CSV table of C-alpha atoms in Angstrom, one decimal:
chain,number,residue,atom,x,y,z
A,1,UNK,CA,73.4,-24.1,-14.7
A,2,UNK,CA,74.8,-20.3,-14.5
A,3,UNK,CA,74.3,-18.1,-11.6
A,4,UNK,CA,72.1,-15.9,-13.7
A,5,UNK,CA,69.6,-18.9,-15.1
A,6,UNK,CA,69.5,-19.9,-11.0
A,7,UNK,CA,68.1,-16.6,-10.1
A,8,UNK,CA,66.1,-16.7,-13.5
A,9,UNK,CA,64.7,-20.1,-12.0
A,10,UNK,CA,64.0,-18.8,-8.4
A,11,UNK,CA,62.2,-15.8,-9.6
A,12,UNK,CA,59.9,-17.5,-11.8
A,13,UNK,CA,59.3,-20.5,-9.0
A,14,UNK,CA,58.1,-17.3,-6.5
A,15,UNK,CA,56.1,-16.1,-9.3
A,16,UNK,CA,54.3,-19.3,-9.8
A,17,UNK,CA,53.5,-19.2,-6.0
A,18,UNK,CA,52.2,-16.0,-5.8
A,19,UNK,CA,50.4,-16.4,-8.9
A,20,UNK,CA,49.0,-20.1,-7.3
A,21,UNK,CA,48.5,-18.1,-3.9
A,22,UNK,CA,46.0,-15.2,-6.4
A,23,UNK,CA,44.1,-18.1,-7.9
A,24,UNK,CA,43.5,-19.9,-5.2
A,25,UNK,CA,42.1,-16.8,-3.2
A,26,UNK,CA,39.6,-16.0,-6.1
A,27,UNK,CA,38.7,-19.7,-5.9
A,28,UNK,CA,38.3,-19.7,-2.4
A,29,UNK,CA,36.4,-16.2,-1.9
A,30,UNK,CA,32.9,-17.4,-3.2
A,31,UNK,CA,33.2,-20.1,-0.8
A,32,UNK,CA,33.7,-18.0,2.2
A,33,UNK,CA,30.8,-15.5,1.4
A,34,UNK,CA,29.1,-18.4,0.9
A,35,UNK,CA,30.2,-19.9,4.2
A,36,UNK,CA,28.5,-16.5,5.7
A,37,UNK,CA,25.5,-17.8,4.9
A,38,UNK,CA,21.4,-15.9,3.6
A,39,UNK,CA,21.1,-12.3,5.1
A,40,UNK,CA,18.3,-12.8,7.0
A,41,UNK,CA,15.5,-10.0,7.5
A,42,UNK,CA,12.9,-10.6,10.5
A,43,UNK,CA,9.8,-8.0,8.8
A,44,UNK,CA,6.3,-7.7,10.3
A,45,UNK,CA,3.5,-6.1,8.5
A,46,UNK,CA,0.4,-3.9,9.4
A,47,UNK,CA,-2.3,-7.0,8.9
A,48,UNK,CA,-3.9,-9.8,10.5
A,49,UNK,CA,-2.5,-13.5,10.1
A,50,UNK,CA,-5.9,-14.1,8.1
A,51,UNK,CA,-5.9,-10.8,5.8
A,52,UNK,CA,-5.0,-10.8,2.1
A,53,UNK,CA,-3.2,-7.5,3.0
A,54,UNK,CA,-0.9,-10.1,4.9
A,55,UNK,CA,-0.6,-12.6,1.9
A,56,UNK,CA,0.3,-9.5,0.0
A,57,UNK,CA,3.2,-9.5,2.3
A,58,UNK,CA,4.4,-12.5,2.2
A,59,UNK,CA,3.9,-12.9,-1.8
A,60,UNK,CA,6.6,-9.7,-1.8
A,61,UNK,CA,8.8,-11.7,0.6
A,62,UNK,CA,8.5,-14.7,-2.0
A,63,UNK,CA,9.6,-12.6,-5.1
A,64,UNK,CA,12.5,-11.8,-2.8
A,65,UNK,CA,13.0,-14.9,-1.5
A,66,UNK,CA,13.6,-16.6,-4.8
A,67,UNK,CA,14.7,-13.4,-6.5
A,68,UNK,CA,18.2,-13.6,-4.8
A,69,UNK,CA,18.5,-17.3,-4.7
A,70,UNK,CA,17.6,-17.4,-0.8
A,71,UNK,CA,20.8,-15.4,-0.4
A,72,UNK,CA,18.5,-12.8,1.2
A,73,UNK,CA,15.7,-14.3,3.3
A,74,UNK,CA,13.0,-12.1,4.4
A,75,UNK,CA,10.3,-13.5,7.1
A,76,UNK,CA,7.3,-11.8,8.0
A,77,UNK,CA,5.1,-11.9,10.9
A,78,UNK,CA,1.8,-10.4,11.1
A,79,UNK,CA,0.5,-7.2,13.1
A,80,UNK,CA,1.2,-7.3,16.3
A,81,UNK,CA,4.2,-9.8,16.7
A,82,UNK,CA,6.5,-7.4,17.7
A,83,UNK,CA,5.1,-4.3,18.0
A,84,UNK,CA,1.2,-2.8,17.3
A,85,UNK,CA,0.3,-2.3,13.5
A,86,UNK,CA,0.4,1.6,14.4
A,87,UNK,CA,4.1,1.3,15.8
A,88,UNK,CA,5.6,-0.2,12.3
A,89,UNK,CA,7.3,3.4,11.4
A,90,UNK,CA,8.8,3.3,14.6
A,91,UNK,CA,10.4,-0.2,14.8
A,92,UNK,CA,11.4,-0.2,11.4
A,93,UNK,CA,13.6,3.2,11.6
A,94,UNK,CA,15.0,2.2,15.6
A,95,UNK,CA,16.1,-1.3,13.7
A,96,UNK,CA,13.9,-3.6,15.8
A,97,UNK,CA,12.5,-4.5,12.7
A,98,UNK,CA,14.4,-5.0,9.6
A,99,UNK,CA,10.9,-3.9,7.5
A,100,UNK,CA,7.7,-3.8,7.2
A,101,UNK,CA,4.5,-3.9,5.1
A,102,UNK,CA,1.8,-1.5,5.5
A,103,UNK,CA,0.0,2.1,4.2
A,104,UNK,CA,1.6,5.6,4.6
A,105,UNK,CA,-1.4,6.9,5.9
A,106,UNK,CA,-0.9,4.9,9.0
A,107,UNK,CA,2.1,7.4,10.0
A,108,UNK,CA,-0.4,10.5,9.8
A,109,UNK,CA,0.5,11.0,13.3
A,110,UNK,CA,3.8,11.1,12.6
A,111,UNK,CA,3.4,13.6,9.9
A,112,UNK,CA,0.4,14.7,7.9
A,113,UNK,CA,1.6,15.2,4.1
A,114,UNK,CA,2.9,11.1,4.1
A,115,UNK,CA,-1.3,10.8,3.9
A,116,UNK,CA,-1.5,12.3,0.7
A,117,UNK,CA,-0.4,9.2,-0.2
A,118,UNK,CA,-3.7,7.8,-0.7
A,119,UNK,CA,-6.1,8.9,1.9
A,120,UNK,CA,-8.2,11.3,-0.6
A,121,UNK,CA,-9.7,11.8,-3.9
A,122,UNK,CA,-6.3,11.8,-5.4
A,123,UNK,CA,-7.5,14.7,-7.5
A,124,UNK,CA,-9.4,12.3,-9.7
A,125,UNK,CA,-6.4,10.0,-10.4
A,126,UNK,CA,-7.0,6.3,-9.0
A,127,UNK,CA,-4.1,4.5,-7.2
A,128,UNK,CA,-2.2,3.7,-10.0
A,129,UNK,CA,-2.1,7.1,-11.5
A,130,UNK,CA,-0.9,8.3,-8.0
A,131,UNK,CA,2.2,5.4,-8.4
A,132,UNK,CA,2.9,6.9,-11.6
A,133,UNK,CA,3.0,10.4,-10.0
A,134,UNK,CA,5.0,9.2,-7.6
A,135,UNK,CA,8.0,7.3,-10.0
A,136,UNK,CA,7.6,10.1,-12.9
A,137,UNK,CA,6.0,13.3,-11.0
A,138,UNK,CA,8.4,13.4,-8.4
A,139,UNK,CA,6.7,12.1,-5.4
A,140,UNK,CA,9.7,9.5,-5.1
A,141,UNK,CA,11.9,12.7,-4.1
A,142,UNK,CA,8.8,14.2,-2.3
A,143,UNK,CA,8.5,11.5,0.3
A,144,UNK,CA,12.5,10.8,1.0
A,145,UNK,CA,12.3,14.4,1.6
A,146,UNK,CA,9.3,14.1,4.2
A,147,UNK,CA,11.0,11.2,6.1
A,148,UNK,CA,14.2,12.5,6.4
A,149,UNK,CA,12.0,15.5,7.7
A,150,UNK,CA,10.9,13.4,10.8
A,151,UNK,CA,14.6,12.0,11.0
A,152,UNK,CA,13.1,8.4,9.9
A,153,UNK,CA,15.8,6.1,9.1
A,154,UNK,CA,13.9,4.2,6.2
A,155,UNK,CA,13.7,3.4,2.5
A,156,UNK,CA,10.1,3.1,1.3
A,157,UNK,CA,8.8,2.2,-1.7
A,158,UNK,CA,4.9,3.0,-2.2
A,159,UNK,CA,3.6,-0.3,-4.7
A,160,UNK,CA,0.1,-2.3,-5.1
A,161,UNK,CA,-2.6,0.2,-6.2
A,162,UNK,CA,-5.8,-0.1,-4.8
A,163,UNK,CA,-8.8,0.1,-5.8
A,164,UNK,CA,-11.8,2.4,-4.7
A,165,UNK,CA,-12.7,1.8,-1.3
A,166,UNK,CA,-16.4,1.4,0.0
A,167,UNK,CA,-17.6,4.5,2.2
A,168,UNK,CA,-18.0,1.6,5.0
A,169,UNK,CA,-20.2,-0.5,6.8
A,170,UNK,CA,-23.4,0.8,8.6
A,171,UNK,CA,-26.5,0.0,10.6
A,172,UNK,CA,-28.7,1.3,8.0
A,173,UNK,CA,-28.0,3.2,4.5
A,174,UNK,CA,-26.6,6.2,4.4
A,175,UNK,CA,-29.0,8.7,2.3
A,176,UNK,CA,-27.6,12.2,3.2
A,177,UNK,CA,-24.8,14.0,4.7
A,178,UNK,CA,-27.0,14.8,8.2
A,179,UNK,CA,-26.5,11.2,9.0
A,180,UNK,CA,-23.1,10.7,10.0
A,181,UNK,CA,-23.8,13.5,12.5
A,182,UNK,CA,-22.5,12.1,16.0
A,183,UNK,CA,-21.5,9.1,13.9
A,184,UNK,CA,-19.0,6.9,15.9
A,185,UNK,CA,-16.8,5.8,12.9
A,186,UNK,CA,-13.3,4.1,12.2
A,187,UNK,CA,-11.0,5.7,9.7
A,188,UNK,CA,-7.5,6.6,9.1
A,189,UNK,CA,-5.3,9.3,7.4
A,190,UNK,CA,-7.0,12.6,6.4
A,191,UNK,CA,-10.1,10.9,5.9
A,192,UNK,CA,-10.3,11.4,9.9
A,193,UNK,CA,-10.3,14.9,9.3
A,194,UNK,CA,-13.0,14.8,6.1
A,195,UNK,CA,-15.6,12.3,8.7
A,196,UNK,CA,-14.9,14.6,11.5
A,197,UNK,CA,-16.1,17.2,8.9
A,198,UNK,CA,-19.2,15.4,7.7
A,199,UNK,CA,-19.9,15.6,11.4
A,200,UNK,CA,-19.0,11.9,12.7
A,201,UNK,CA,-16.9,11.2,15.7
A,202,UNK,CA,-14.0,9.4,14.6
A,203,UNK,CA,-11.6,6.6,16.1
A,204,UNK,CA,-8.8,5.3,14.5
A,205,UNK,CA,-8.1,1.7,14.9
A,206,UNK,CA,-5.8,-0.8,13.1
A,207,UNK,CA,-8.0,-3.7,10.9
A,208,UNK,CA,-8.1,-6.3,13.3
A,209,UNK,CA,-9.5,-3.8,15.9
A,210,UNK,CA,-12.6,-2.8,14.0
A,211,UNK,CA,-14.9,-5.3,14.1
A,212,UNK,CA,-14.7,-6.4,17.8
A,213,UNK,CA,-15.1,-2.7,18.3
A,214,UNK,CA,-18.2,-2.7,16.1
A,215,UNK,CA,-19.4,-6.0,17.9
A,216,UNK,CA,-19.5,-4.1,21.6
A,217,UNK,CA,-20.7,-1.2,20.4
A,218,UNK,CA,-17.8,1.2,20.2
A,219,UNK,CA,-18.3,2.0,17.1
A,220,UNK,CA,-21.1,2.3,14.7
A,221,UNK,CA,-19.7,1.9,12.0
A,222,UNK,CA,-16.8,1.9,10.0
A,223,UNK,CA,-14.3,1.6,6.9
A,224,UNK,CA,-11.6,-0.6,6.3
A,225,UNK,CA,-11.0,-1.5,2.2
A,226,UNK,CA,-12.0,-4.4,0.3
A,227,UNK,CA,-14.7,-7.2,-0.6
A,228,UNK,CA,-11.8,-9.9,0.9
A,229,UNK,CA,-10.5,-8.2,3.6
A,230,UNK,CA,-14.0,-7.1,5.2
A,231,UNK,CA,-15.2,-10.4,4.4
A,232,UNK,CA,-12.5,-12.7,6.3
A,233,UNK,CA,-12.3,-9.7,9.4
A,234,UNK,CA,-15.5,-10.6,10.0
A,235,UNK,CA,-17.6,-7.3,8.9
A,236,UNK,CA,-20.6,-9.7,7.4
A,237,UNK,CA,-21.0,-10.8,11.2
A,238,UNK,CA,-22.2,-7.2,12.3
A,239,UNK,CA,-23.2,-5.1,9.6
A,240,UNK,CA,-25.1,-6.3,7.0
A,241,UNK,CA,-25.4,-2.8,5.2
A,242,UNK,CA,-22.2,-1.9,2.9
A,243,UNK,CA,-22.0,2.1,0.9
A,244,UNK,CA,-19.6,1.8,-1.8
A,245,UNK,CA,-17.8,4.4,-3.7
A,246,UNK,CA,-16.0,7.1,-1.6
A,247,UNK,CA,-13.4,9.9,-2.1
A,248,UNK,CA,-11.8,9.0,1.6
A,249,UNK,CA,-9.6,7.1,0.0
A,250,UNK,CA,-9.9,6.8,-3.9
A,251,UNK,CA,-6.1,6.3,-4.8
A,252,UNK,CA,-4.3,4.3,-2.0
A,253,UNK,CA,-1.6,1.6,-2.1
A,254,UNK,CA,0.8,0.0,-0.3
A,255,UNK,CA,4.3,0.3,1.5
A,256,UNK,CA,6.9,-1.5,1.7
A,257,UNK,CA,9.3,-0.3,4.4
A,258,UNK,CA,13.3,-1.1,4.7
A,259,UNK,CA,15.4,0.1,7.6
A,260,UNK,CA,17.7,2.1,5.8
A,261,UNK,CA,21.5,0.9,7.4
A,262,UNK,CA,20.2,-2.1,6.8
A,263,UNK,CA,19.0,-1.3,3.1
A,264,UNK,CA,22.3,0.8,2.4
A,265,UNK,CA,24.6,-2.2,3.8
A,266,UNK,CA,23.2,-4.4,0.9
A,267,UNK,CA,25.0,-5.3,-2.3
A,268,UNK,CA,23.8,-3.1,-5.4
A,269,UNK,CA,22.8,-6.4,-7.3
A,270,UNK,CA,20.5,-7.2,-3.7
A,271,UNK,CA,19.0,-3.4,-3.8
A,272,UNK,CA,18.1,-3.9,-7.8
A,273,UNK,CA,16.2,-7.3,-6.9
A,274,UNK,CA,13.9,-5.7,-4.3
A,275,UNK,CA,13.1,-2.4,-6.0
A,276,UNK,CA,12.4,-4.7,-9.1
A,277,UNK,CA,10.7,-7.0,-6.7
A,278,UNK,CA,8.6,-4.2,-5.8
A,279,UNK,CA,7.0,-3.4,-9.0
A,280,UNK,CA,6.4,-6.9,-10.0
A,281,UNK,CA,4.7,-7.2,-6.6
A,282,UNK,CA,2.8,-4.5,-7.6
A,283,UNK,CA,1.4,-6.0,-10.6
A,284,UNK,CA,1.1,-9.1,-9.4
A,285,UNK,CA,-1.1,-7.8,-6.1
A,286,UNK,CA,-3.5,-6.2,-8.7
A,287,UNK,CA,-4.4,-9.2,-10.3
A,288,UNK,CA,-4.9,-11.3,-7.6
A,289,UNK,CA,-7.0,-8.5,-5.8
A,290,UNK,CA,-9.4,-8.4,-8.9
A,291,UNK,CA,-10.0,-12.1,-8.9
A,292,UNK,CA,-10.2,-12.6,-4.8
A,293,UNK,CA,-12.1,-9.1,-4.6
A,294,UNK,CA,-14.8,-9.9,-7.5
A,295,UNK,CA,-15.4,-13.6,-5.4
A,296,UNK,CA,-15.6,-12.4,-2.2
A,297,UNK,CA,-18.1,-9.6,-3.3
A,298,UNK,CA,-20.6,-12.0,-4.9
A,299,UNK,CA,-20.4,-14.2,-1.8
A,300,UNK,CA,-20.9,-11.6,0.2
A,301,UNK,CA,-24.4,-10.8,-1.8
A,302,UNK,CA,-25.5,-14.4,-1.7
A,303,UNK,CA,-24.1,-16.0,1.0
A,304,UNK,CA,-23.8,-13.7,3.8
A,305,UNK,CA,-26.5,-11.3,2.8
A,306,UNK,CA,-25.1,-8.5,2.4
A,307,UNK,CA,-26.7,-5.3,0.9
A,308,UNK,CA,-24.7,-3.4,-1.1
A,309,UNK,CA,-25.6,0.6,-2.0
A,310,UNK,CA,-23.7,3.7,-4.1
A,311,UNK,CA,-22.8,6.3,-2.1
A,312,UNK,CA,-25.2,9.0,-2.7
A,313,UNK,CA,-23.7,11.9,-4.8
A,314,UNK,CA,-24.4,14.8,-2.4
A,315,UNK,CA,-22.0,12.4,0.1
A,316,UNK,CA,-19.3,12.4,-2.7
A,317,UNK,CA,-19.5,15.9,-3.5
A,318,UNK,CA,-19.3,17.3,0.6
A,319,UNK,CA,-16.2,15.2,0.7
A,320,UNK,CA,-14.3,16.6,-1.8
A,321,UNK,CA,-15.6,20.1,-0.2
A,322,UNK,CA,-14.6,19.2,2.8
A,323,UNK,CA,-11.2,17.8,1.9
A,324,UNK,CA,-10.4,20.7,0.0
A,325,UNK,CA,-11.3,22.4,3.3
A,326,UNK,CA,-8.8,20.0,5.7
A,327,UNK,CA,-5.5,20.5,2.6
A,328,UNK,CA,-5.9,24.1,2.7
A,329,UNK,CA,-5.6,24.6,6.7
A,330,UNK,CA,-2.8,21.7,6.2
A,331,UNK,CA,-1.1,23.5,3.5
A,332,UNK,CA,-1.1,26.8,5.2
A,333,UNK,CA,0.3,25.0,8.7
A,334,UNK,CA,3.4,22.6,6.7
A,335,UNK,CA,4.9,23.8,3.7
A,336,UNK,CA,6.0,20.2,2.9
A,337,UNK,CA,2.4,19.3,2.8
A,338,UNK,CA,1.7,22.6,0.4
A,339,UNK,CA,4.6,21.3,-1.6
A,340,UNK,CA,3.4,17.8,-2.2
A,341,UNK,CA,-0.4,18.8,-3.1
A,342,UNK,CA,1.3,21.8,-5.3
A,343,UNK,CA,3.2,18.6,-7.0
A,344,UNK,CA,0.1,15.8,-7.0
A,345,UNK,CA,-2.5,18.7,-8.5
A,346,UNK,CA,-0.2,19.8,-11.5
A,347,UNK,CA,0.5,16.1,-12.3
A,348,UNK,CA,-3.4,14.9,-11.8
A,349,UNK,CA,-4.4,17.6,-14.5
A,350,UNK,CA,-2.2,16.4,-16.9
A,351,UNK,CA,-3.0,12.7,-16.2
A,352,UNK,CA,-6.3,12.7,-15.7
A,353,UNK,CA,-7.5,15.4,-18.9
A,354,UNK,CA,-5.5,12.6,-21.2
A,355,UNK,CA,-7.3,9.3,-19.2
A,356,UNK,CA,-10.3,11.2,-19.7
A,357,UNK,CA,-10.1,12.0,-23.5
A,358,UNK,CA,-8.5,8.6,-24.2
A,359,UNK,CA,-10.2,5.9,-22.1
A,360,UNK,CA,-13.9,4.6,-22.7
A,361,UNK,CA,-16.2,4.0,-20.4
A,362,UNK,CA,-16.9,0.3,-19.5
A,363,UNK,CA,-20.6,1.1,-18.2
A,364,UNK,CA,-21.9,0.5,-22.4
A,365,UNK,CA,-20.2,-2.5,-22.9
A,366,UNK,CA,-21.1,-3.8,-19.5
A,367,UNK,CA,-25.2,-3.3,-19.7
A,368,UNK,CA,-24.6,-4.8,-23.5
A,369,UNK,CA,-23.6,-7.6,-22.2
A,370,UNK,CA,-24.6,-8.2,-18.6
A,371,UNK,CA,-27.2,-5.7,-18.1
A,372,UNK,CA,-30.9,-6.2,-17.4
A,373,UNK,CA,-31.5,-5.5,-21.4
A,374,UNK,CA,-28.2,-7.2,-22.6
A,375,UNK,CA,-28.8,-10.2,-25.3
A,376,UNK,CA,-29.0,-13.8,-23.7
A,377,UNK,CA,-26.3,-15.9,-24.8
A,378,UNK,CA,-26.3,-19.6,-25.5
């Protein structure tokens, strides 16, 4: 062998190493991320262990959960775990928490425009439409704004519409606007200000407050949201008089609440699961909440006798006087707040002219089929 096919032979042997050395590495890294093991997430949310709201919760953790394989692992533990359902905002953005679940309009005292996410008539759009204003209409940018604002050191993403709320839970019907005078009533958001219009004395408490309030007299009466949730807090026990339909809160949904080093330290493909996580959450909460919520309404009729009444309409019509009242004297103190309802208004025209045109009514086809005149089937 020459001297020049010896050098030939050493160069190629040291590029055979380095070329086992390279695919051995690429082998090997997988393993060692592996080796790292799950990013775990320690979350609590805003709701009782027993609450749906909590279930919802847990069924967004799930989608997660599995989503990434278990290579993100998010636990959460109910209101009050780790800090009050009130203090969610705050332990989420300090990092105590990792996230949370809850409502926007449960940081009102924190800053009054993050309630115009769904505490009010929504300017006739329902919870949904409100989403849709806040993906396409540019509440998305609205609300990073507003938190950044407050120097909050969170992602949120708004999900889960919601349906109508009842005006509450009372010791007798409510007939006229002169009755909620001296009121002692639970709400939250804006809707505090639109009570404390209709001349009640408000208190805002977290759900699993209200009804031990209720029980010892602090209050007499009170709001909270749903058919399931008022039925397994225990509202049955000491009210047996519930006013549905209200403007309070006619378009609220849900939050779900990342710390945001935490969120920004996440690989892209991680941040695309849980926003995508989100949405199917979303949709998923909707159709759980109209088969749970239709159930626990009937049993509520004729199991715990319950009376159910419709809000009067001279009710309906002083809150939307009234909460046009509360956004104006908001709108001229925060400019954010202007901004937002400046936004919301010029979407909900839009929206709500073409659902109005487009969409028929379900009243006719429910009488012809389940009304007192409809046709008995066999």
């Amino acid at each position: 062998m020459t001297k020049s096919s010896k050098g030939s032979t050493s160069s190629r042997r040291r590029f055979l190493k380095v070329a086992a050395a390279g695919a051995a590495a690429s082998v090997a890294a997988p393993t060692i991320v592996s080796a790292q093991g799950p990013i775990n997430m320690r979350w609590q949310s805003t709701w009782p262990a027993k609450d749906i709201f909590h279930e919802y919760a847990l069924d967004y953790a799930k989608k997660v959960n599995d989503m990434t394989g278990g290579d993100l692992k998010i636990e959460v533990l109910p209101a009050g775990a780790v800090v009050p359902a009130f203090g969610l905002l705050d332990a989420v953005s300090k990092g105590t928490l990792d996230g949370g679940h809850g409502v926007l309009v449960y940081h009102y005292g924190k800053q009054t425009a993050l309630a115009l996410w769904g505490s009010g008539p929504g300017y006739a759009m329902d919870a949904n439409m409100l989403l849709a204003w806040h993906k396409y209409g540019g509440g998305k940018e609205l609300l990073a704004k507003l938190y950044a604002s407050i120097g909050a050191n969170v992602v949120s993403f708004p999900y889960g519409p919601m349906p109508t709320q009842p005006l509450g839970w009372f010791k007798k019907p409510m007939s006229k606007v002169e009755d909620f005078q001296g009121l002692k009533f639970r709400t939250v958001g804006i809707s505090i200000d639109v009570f404390t219009g209709l001349g009640a004395a408000v208190n805002a408490l977290p759900g699993g407050e209200i009804v031990s309030a209720m029980d010892r007299g602090l209050l007499d009466a009170a709001e909270f949201n749903n058919a399931t949730s008022d039925r397994v807090l225990g509202f049955a026990d000491v009210s047996k008089i519930c006013m549905l339909q209200s403007y309070h809160q006619n378009a609220e949904q849900f939050e779900i609440m990342f710390n945001k080093t935490k969120y920004d330290a996440l690989p892209e493909k991680m941040k695309a699961i849980i926003s995508n996580a989100v949405e199917a959450a979303s949709q998923d909460m909707s159709w759980k909440a109209i088969d749970r919520y239709s159930k626990d309404y009937e049993e509520m009729q004729t199991k715990d006798k319950v009376k159910f009444y419709k809000t009067p309409d001279s009710i309906l019509q002083k809150q939307l006087e009234i909460y046009d009242q509360v956004v104006e004297k908001k709108s001229a103190e925060n400019p954010l707040f202007k901004e937002i309802v400046e936004s919301q208004l010029a979407f909900a025209k839009r929206a709500t002219q073409w659902e109005n045109d487009t969409v028929v009514s379900r009243r006719m086809a429910y009488n012809h089929y389940f009304g007192p005149n409809a046709k008995k089937k066999t």
